[in-house]
CSV table of C-alpha atoms in Angstrom, one decimal:
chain,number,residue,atom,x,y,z
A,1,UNK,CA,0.6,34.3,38.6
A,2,UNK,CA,-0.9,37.8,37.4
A,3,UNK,CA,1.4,40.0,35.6
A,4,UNK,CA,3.3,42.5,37.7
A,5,UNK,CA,1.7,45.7,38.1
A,6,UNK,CA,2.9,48.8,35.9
A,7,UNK,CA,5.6,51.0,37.4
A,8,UNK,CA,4.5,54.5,38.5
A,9,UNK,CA,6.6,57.6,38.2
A,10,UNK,CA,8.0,56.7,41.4
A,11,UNK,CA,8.9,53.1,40.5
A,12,UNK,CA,11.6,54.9,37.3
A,13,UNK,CA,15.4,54.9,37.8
A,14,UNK,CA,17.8,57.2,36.5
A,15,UNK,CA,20.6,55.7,34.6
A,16,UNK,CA,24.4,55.5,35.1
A,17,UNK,CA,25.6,59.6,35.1
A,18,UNK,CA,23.2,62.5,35.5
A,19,UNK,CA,26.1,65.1,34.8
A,20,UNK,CA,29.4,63.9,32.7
A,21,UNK,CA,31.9,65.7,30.9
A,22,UNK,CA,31.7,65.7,26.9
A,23,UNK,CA,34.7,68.0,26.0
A,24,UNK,CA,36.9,69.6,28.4
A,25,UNK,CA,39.7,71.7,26.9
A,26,UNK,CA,39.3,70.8,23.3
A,27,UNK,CA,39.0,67.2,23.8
A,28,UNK,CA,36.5,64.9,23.7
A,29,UNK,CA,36.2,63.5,26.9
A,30,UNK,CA,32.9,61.4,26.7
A,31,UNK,CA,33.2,58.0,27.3
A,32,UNK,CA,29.7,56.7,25.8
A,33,UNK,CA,29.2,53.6,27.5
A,34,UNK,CA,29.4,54.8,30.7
A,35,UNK,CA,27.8,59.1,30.0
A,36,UNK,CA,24.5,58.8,29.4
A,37,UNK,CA,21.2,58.5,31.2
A,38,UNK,CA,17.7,57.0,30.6
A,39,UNK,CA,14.4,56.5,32.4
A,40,UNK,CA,13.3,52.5,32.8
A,41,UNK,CA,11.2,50.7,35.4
A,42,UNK,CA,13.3,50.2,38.8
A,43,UNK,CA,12.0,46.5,38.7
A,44,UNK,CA,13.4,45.9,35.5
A,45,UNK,CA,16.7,43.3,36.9
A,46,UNK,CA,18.1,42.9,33.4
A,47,UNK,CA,18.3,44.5,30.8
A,48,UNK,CA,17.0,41.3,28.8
A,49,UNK,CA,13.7,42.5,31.0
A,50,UNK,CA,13.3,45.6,28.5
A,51,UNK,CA,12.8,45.1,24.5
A,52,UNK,CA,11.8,46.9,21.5
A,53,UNK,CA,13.6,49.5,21.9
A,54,UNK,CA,14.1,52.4,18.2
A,55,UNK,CA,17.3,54.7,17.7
A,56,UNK,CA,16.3,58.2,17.8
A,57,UNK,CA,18.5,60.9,16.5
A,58,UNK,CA,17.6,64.5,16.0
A,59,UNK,CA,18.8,66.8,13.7
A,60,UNK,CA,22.1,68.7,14.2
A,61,UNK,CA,22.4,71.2,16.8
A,62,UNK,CA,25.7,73.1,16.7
A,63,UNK,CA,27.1,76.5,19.0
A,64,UNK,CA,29.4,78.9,17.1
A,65,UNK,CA,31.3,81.5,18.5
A,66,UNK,CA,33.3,84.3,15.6
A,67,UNK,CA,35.4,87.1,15.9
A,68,UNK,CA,35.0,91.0,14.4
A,69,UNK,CA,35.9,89.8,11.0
A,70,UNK,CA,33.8,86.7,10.8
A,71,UNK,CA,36.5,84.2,11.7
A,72,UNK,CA,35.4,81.1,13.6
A,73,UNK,CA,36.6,80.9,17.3
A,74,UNK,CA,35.3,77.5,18.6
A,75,UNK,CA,32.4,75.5,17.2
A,76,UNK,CA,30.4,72.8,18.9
A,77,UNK,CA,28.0,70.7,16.8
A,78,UNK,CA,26.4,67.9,18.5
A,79,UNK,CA,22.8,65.6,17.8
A,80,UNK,CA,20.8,64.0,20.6
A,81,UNK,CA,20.4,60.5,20.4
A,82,UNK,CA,18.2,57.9,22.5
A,83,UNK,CA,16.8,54.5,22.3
A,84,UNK,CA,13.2,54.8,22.9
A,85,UNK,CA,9.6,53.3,23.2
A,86,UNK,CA,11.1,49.9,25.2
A,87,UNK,CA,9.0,48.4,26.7
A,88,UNK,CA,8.8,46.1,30.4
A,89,UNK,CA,6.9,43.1,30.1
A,90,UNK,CA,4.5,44.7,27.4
A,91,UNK,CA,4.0,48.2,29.0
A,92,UNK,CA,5.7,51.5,28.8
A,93,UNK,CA,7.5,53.3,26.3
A,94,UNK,CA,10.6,53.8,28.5
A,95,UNK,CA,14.3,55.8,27.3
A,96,UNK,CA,17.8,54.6,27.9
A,97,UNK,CA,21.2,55.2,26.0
A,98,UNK,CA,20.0,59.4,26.2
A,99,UNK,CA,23.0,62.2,26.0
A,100,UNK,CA,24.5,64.4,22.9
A,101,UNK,CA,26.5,62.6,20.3
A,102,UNK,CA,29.4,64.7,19.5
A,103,UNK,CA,29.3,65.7,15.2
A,104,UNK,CA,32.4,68.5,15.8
A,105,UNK,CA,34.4,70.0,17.9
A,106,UNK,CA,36.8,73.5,16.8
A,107,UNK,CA,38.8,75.6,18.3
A,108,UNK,CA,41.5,78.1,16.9
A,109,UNK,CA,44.7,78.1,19.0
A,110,UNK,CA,43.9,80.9,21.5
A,111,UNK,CA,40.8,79.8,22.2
A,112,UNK,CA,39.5,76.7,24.8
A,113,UNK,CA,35.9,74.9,24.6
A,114,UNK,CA,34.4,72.9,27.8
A,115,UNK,CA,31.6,71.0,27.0
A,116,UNK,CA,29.1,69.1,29.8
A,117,UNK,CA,26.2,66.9,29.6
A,118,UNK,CA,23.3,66.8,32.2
A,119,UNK,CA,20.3,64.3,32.5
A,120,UNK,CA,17.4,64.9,34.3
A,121,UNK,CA,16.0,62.6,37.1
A,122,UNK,CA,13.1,60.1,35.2
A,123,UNK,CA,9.7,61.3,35.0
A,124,UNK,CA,6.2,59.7,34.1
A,125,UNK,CA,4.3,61.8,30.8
A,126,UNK,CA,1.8,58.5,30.9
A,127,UNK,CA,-0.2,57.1,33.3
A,128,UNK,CA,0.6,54.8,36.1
A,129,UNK,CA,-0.8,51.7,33.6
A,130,UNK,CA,0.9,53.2,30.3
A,131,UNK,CA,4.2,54.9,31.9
A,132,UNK,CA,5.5,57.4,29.3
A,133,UNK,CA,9.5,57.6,30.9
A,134,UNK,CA,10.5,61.4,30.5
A,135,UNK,CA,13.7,63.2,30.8
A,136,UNK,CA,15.6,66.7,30.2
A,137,UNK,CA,18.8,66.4,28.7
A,138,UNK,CA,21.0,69.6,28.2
A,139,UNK,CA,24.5,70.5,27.3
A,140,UNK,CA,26.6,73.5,28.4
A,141,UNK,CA,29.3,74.7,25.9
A,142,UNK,CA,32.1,77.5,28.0
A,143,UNK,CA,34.2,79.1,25.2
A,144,UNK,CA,36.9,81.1,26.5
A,145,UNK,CA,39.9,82.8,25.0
A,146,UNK,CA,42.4,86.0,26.4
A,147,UNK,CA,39.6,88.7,26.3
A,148,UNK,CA,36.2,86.9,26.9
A,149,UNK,CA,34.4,83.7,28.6
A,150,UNK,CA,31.2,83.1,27.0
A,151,UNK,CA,28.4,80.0,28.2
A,152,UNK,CA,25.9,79.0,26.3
A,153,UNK,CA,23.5,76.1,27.0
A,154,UNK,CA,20.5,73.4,25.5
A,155,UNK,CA,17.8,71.8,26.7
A,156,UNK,CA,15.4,69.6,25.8
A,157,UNK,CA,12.8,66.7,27.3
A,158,UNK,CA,12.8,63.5,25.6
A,159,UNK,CA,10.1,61.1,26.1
A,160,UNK,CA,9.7,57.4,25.6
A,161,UNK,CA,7.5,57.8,22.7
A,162,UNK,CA,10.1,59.7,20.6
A,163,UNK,CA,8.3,62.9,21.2
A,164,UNK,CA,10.8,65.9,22.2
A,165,UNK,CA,10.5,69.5,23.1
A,166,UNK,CA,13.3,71.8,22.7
A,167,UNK,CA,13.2,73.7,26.4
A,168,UNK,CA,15.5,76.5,25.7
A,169,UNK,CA,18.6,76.3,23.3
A,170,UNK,CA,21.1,78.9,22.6
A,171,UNK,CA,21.8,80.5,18.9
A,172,UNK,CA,20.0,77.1,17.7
């Protein structure tokens, strides 16, 4: 029999949630084996189908909020992580396991942080015989106390050979 044929951007499937909660009222919510998302070949049946996968983790991103005088309010620090560059029979360099890793959350007593996490539907940065999988991932901090509500958000695209582009990120 001849080797299946490559998947095309067409053939990828998202993975488990696209939008999950990470904090929500200063605590973490996240539940990291089920909120996360990744972009593999819809023909891969097991997960035994898909190998060589590398931990990526980038450097800390964090969202700080302070008062007149300098004083913290709420803080949110958090890394993407990602196992990338698996591969399906030999071909691809596919993404699964992608989100934001929580480093610290902070919050002074008046003051609330709601955190979210989004993934992108899979796209293809290859070509239909070397499928690069390709997501966005972003994160949306809401910091709210009596006076003032304040959102603030991150994205990025992370691809399945560990490149990453930061789309648009907030007081990074």
């Amino acid at each position: 029999n001849p080797p299946p044929s490559p998947p095309s951007y067409t053939d990828f499937q998202i993975c488990l949630s696209k939008i999950w909660n990470i904090i929500n009222n200063n605590t973490p919510t996240v539940d990291y084996s089920i909120d996360w998302t990744g972009a593999v070949p819809e023909n891969a049946t097991s997960w035994i189908d898909l190998e060589n996968f590398k931990n990526w983790q980038s450097d800390l991103f964090s969202f700080k909020f302070k008062n007149g005088v300098g004083t913290t309010l709420t803080q949110f620090d958090w890394v993407w992580s990602c196992q990338y560059g698996g591969d399906y029979q030999g071909v691809g360099h596919y993404l699964t396991n992608c989100g934001a890793t929580i480093k610290k959350i902070y919050a002074v007593l008046s003051e609330h942080v709601n955190v979210t996490g989004k993934g992108s539907a899979p796209f293809n940065y290859g070509t239909h015989d070397d499928p690069i999988g390709g997501l966005d991932l972003q994160v949306i901090m809401e910091s709210n106390g009596k006076f003032k509500k304040t959102v603030v958000g991150c994205q990025i695209t992370m691809m399945g050979n560990s490149t990453f582009d930061i789309v648009q990120c907030d007081q990074h």
